[in-house]
mmCIF file of C-alpha atoms in Angstrom:
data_model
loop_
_atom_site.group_PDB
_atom_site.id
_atom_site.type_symbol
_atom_site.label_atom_id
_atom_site.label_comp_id
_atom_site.label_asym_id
_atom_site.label_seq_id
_atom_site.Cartn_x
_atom_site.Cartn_y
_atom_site.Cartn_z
ATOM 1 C CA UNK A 52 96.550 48.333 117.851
ATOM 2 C CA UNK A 53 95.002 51.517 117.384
ATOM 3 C CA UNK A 54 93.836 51.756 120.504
ATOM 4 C CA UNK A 55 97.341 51.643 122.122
ATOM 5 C CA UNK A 56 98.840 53.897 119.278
ATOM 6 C CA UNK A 57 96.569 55.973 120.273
ATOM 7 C CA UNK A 58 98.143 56.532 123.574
ATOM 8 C CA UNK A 59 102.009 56.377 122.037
ATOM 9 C CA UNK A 60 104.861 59.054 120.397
ATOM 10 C CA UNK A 61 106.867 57.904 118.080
ATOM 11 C CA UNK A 62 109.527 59.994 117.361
ATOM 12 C CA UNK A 63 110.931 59.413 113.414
ATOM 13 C CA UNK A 64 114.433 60.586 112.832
ATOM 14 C CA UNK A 65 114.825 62.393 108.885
ATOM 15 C CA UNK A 66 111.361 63.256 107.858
ATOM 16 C CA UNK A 67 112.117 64.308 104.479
ATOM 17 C CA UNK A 68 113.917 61.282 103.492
ATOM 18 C CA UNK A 69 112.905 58.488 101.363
ATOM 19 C CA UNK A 70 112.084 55.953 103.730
ATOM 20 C CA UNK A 71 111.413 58.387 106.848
ATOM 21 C CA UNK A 72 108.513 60.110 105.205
ATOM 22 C CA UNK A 73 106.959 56.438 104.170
ATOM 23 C CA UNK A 74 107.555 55.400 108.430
ATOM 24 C CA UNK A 75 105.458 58.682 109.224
ATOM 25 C CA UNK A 76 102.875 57.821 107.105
ATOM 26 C CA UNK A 77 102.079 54.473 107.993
ATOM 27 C CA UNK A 78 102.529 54.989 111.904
ATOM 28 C CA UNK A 79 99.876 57.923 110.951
ATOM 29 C CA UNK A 80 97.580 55.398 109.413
ATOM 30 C CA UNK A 81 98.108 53.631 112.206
ATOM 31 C CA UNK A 82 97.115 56.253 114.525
ATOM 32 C CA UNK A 83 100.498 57.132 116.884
ATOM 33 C CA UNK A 84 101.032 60.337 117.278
ATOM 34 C CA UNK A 85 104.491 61.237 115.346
ATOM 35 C CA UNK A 86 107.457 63.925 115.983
ATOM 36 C CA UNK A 87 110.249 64.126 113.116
ATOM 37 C CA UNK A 88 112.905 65.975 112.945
ATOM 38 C CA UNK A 89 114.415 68.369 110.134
ATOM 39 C CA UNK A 90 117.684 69.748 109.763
ATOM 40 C CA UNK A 91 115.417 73.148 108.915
ATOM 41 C CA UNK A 92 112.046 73.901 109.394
ATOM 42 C CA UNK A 93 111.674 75.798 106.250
ATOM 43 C CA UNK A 94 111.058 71.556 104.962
ATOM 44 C CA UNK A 95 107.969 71.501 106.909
ATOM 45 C CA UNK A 96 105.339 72.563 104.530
ATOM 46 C CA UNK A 97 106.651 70.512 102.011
ATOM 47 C CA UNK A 98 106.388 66.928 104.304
ATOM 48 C CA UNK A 99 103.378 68.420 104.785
ATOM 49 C CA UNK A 100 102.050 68.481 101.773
ATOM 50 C CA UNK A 101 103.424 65.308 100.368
ATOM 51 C CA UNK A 102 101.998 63.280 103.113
ATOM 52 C CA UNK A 103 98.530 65.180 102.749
ATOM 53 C CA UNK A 104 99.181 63.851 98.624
ATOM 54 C CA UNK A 105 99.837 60.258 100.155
ATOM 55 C CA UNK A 106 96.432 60.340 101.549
ATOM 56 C CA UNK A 107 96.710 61.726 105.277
ATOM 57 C CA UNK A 108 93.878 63.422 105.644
ATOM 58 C CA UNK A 109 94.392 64.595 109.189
ATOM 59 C CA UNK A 110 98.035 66.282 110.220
ATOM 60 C CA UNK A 111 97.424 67.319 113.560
ATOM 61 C CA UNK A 112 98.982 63.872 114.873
ATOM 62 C CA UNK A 113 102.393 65.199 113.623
ATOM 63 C CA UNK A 114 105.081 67.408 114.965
ATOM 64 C CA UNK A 115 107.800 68.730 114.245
ATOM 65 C CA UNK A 116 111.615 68.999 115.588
ATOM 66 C CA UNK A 117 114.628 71.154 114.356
ATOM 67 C CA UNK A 118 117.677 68.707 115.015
ATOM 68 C CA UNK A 119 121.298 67.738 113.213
ATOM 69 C CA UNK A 120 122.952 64.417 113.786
ATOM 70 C CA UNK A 121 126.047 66.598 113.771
ATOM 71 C CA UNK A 122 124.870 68.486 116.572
ATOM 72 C CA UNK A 123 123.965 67.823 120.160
ATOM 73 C CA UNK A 124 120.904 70.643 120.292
ATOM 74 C CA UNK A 125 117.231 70.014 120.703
ATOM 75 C CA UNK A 126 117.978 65.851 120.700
ATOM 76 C CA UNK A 127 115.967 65.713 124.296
ATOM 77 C CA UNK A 128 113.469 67.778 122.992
ATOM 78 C CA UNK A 129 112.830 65.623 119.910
ATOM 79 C CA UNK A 130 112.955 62.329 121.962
ATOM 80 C CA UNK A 131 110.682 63.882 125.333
ATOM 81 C CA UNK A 132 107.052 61.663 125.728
ATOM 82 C CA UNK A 133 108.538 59.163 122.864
ATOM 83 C CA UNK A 134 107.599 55.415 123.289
ATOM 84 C CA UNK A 135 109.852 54.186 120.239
ATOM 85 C CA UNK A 136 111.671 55.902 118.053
ATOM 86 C CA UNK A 137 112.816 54.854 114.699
ATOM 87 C CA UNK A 138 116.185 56.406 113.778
ATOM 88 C CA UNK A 139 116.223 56.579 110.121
ATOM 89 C CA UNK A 140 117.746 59.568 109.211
ATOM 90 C CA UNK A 141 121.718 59.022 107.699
ATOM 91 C CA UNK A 142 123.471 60.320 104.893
ATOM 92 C CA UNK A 143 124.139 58.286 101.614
ATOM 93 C CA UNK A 144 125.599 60.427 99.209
ATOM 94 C CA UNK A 145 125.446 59.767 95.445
ATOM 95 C CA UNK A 146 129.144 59.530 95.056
ATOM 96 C CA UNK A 147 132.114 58.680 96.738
ATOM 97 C CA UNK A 148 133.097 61.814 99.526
ATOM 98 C CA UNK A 149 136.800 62.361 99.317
ATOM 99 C CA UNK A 150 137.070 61.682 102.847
ATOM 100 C CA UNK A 151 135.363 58.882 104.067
ATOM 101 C CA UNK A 152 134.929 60.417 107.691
ATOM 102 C CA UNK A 153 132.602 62.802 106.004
ATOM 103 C CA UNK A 154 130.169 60.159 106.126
ATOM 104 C CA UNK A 155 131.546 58.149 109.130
ATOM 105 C CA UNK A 156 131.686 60.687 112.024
ATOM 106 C CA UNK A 157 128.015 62.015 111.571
ATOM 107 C CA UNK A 158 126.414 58.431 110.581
ATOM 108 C CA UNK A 159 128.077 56.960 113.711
ATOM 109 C CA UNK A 160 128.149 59.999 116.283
ATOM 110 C CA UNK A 161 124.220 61.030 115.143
ATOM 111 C CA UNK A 162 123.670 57.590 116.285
ATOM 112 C CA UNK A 163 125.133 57.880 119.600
ATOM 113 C CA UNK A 164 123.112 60.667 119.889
ATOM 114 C CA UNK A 165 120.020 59.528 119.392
ATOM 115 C CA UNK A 166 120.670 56.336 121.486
ATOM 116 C CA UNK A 167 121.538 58.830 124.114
ATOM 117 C CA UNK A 168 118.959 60.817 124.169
ATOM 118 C CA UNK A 169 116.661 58.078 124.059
ATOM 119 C CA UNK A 170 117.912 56.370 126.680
ATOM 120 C CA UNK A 171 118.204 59.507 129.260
ATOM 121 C CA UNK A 172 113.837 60.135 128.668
ATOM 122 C CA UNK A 173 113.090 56.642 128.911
ATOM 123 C CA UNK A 174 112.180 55.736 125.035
ATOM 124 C CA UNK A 175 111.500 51.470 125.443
ATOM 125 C CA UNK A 176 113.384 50.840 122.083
ATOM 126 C CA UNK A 177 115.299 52.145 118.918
ATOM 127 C CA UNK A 178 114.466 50.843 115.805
ATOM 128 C CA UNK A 179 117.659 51.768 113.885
ATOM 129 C CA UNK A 180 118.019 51.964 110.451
ATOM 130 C CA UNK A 181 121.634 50.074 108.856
ATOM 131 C CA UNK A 182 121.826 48.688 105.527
ATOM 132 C CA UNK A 183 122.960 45.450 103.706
ATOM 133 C CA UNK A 184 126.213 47.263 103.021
ATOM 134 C CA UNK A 185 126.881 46.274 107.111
ATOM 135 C CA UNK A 186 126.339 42.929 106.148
ATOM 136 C CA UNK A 187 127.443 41.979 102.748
ATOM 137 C CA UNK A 188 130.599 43.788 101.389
ATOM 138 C CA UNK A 189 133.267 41.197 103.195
ATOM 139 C CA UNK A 190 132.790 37.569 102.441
ATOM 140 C CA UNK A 191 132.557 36.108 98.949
ATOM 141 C CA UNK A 192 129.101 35.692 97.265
ATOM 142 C CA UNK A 193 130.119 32.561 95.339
ATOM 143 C CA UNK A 194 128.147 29.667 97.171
ATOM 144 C CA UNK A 195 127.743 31.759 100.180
ATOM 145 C CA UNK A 196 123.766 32.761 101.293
ATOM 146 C CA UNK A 197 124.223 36.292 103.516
ATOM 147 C CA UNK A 198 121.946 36.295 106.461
ATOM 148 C CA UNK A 199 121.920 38.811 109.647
ATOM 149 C CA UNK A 200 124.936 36.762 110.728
ATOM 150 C CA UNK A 201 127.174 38.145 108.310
ATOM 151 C CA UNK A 202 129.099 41.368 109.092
ATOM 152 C CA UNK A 203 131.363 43.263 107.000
ATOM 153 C CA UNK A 204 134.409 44.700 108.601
ATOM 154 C CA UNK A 205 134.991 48.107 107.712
ATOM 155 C CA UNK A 206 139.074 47.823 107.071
ATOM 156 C CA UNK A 207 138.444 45.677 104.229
ATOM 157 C CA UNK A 208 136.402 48.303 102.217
ATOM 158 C CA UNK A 209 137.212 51.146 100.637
ATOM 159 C CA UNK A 210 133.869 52.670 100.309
ATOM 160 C CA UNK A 211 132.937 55.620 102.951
ATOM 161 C CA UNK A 212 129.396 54.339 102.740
ATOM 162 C CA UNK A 213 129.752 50.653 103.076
ATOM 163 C CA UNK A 214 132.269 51.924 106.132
ATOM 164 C CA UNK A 215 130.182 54.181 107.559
ATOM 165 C CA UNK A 216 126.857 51.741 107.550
ATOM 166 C CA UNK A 217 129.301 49.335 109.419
ATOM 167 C CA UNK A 218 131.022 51.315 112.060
ATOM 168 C CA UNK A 219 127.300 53.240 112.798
ATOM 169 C CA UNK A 220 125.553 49.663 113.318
ATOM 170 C CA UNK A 221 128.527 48.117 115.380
ATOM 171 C CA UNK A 222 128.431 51.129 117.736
ATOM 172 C CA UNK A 223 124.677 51.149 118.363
ATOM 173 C CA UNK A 224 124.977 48.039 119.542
ATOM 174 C CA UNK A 225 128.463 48.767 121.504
ATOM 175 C CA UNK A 226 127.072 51.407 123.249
ATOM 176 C CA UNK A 227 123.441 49.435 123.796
ATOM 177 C CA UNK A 228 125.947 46.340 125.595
ATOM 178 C CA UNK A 229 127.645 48.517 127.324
ATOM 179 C CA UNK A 230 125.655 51.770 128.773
ATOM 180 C CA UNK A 231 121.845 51.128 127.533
ATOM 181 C CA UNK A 232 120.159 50.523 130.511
ATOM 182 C CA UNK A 233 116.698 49.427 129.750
ATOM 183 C CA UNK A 234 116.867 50.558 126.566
ATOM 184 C CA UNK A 235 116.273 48.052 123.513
ATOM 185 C CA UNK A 236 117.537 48.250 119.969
ATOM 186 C CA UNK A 237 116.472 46.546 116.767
ATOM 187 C CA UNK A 238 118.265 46.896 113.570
ATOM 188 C CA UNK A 239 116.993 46.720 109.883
ATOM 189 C CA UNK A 240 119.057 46.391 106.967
ATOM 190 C CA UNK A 241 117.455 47.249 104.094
ATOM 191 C CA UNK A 242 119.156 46.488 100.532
ATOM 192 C CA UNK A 243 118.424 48.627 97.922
ATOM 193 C CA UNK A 244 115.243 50.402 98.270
ATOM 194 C CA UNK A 245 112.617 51.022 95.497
ATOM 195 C CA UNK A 246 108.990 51.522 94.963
ATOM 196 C CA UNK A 247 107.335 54.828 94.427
ATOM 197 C CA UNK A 248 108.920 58.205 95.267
ATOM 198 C CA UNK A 249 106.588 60.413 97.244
ATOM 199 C CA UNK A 250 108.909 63.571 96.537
ATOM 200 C CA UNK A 251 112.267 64.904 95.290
ATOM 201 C CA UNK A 252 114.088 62.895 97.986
ATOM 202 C CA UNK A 253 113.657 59.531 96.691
ATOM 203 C CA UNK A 254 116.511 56.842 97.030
ATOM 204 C CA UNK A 255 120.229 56.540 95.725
ATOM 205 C CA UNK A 256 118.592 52.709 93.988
ATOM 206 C CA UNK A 257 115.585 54.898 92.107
ATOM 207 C CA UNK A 258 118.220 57.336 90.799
ATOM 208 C CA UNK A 259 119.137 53.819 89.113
ATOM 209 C CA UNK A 260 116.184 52.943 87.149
ATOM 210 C CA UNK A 261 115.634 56.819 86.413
ATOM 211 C CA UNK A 262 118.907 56.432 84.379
ATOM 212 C CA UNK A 263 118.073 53.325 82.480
ATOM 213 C CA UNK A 264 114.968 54.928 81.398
ATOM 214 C CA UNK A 265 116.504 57.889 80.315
ATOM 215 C CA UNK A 266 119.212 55.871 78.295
ATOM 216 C CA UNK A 267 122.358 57.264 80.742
ATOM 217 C CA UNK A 268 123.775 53.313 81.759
ATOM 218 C CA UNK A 269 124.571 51.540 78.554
ATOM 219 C CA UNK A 270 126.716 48.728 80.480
ATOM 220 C CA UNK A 271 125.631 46.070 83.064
ATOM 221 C CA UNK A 272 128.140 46.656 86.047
ATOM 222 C CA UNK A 273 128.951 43.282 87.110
ATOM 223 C CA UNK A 274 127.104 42.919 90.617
ATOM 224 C CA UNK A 275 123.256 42.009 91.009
ATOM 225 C CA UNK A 276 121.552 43.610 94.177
ATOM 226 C CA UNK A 277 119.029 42.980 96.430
ATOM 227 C CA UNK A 278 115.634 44.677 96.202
ATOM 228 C CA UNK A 279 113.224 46.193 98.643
ATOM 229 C CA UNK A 280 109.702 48.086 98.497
ATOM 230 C CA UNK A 281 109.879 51.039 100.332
ATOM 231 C CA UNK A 282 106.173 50.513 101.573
ATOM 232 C CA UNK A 283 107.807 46.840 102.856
ATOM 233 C CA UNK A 284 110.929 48.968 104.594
ATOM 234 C CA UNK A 285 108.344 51.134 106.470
ATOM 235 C CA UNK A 286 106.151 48.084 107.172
ATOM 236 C CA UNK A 287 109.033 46.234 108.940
ATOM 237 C CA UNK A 288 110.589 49.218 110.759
ATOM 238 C CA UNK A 289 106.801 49.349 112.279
ATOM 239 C CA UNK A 290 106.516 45.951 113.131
ATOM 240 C CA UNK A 291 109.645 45.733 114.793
ATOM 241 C CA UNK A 292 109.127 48.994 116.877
ATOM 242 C CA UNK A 293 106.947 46.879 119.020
ATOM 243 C CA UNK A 294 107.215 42.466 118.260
ATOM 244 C CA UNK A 295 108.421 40.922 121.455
ATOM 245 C CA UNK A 296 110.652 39.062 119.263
ATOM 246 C CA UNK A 297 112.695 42.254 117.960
ATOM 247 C CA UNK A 298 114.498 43.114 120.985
ATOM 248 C CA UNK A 299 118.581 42.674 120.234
ATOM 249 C CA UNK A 300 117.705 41.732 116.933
ATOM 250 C CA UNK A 301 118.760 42.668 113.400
ATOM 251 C CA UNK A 302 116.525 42.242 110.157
ATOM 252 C CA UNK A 303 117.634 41.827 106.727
ATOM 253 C CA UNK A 304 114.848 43.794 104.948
ATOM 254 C CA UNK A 305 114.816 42.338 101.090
ATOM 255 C CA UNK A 306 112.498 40.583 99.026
ATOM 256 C CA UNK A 307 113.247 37.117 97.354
ATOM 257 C CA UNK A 308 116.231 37.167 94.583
ATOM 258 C CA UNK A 309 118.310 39.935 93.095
ATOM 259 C CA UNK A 310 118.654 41.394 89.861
ATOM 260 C CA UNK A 311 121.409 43.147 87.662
ATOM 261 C CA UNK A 312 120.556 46.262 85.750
ATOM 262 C CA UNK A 313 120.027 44.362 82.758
ATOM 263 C CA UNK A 314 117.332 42.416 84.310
ATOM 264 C CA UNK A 315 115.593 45.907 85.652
ATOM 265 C CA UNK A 316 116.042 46.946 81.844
ATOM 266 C CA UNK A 317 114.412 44.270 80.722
ATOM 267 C CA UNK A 318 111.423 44.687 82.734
ATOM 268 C CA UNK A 319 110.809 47.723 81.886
ATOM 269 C CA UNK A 320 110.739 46.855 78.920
ATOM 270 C CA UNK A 321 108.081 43.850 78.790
ATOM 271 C CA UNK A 322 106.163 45.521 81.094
ATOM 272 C CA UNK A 323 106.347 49.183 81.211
ATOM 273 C CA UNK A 324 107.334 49.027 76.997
ATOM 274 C CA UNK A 325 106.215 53.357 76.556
ATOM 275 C CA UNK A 326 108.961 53.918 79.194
ATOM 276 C CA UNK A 327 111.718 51.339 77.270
ATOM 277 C CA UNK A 328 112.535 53.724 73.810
ATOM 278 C CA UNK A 329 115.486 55.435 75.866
ATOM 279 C CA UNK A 330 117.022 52.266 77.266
ATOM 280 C CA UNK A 331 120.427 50.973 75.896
ATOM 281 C CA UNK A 332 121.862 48.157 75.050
ATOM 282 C CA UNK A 333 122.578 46.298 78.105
ATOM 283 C CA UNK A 334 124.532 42.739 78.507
ATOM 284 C CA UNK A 335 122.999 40.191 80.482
ATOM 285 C CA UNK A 336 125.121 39.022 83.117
ATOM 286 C CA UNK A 337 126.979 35.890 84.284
ATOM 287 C CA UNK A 338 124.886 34.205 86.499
ATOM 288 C CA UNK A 339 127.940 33.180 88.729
ATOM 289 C CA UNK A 340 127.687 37.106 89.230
ATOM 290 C CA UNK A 341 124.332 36.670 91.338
ATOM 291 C CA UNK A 342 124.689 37.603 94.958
ATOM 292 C CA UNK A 343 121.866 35.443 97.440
ATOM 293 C CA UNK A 344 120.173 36.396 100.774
ATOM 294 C CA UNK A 345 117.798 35.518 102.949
ATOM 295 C CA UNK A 346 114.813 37.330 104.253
ATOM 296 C CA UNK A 347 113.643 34.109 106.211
ATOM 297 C CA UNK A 348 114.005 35.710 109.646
ATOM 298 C CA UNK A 349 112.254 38.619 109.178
ATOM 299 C CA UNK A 350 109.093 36.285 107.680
ATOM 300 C CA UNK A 351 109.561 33.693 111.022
ATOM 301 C CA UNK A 352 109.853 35.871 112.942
ATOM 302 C CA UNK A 353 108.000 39.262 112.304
ATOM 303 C CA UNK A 354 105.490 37.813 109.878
ATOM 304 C CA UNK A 355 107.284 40.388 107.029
ATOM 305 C CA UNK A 356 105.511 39.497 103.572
ATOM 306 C CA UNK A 357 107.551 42.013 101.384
ATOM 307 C CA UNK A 358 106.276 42.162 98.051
ATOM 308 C CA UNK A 359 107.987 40.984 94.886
ATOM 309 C CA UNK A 360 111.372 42.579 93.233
ATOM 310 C CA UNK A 361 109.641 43.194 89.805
ATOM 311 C CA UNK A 362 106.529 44.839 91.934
ATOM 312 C CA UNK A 363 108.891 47.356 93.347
ATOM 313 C CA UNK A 364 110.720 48.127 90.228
ATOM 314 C CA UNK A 365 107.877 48.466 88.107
ATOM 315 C CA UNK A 366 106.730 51.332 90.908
ATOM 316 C CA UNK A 367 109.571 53.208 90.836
ATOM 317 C CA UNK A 368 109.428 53.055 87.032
ATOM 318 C CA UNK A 369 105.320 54.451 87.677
ATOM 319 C CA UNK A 370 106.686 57.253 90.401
ATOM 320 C CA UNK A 371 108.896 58.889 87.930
ATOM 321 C CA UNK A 372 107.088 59.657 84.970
ATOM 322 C CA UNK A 373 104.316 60.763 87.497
#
């Protein structure tokens, strides 16, 4: 492998984000040569820097590109001498926008433009990066096990996110059907994604345990979620960059079970108890309540061993007092 990475350019999509800056480092490790792109430069340093605290010793493998989704400049330039590129980049707001196109129009046009732009300098494949809320928000979880089969349709949500994850994913693969060429896409859809925040920019689900520890949710909203390590979310995106078997494929990226917020809360508590004297008094839930998936494709075919729920939770829990 490191051989050929040697030779390859990966180009990573939203370098300062959660899981972009966890794709850079491993495909570092790995020894690819990496661009990334930036809304602003002025953001360099500070990758930079928390890569260099992650343990890259070496940056010189790493570039850097000045690109919007919203806007059509410098895309060639980002995507020029790329083998793969991994387009992770996409907004997820912590609330709600008023209106829902504000999150729709750039998740699914910055798509297009990527696949575009990939596809005009000869990338061999687009590892894309959905979410569970394209696969999950339509059916009914009662006695129902969501796989990568499962779509939700947009017109039955009223969420700009859960719409805008769905209408993205469905016109990747539109425009891959219909004006692609050669080029090959592979999806991931991560659920929510935890583990231990590099920087600032850590995920919408660590915001979550960050306000159980603090004491700020005091009632168990009645849904359980999925849970994924970060490191695992990198590790699959990597993998499926370059498996034979990822080609026109999509990948629900989770590990085994879900939890409510009560059940996070309580781990924290037996485990992590000097972090619990802030945490409220949650309810356990109904256990009719629990929502199940599968991860078995990714394992068959990919070989993805993501670690455990509780590991990932207990890291994010570590991150943050860091």
């Amino acid at each position: 492998m490191e051989n050929l990475a040697k030779q390859q350019t990966v180009l990573v999509t939203g370098g300062t984000g959660f899981i972009g800056l966890y794709c850079i480092l491993q495909l570092l490790k790995e020894g690819y040569t990496v661009k990334t792109t930036l809304r602003s430069l002025t953001r360099k340093d500070e990758v930079n820097n928390l890569l260099s605290k992650a343990g890259i010793n070496s940056l010189e493998k790493l570039s850097f590109v000045e690109a919007d989704l919203t806007k059509d400049h410098n895309w060639d330039e980002a995507v020029k001498d790329c083998t793969y590129v991994l387009h992770v980049a996409s907004p997820f707001p912590a609330s709600d926008p008023v209106d829902a196109d504000e999150l729709i129009i750039p998740a699914r046009d910055g798509a297009l433009r990527v696949l575009k732009a990939a596809r005009g300098a000869g990338v061999k494949r687009v590892v894309l990066t959905s979410s569970f809320a394209a696969i999950g928000y339509s059916k009914d979880i009662k006695d129902h096990v969501f796989t990568e089969l499962d779509w939700t349709d947009p017109e039955l949500s009223d969420n700009a996110y859960v719409k805008s994850k769905s209408i993205a994913e469905k016109a990747a693969w539109d425009f891959i059907n219909s004006e692609g060429g050669d080029l090959e896409l592979t999806v991931i859809n991560p659920v929510g994604v935890f583990g231990p925040a590099l920087g600032k920019d850590y995920s919408t689900s660590i915001g979550m345990v960050k306000a159980i520890i603090d004491g700020h949710l005091t009632e168990t909203p009645p849904f359980t979620f999925g849970v994924a390590d970060v490191r695992d979310v990198a590790d699959i995106h990597v993998i499926a960059m370059t498996s034979s078997k990822a080609a026109g494929e999509r990948f629900l990226a989770t590990s085994t079970g879900a939890m409510s917020l009560y059940d996070v809360a309580e781990l924290i508590r037996k485990e992590r108890p000097e972090l619990a004297g802030n945490i409220g008094d949650l309810q356990p839930l109904d256990p009719s309540l629990s929502i199940v998936m599968s991860n078995q494709k990714a394992k068959d075919l990919l070989g993805w061993k993501p670690k455990s729920k509780e590991e990932a939770i207990l890291a994010s829990a570590d991150s943050l007092t860091e």
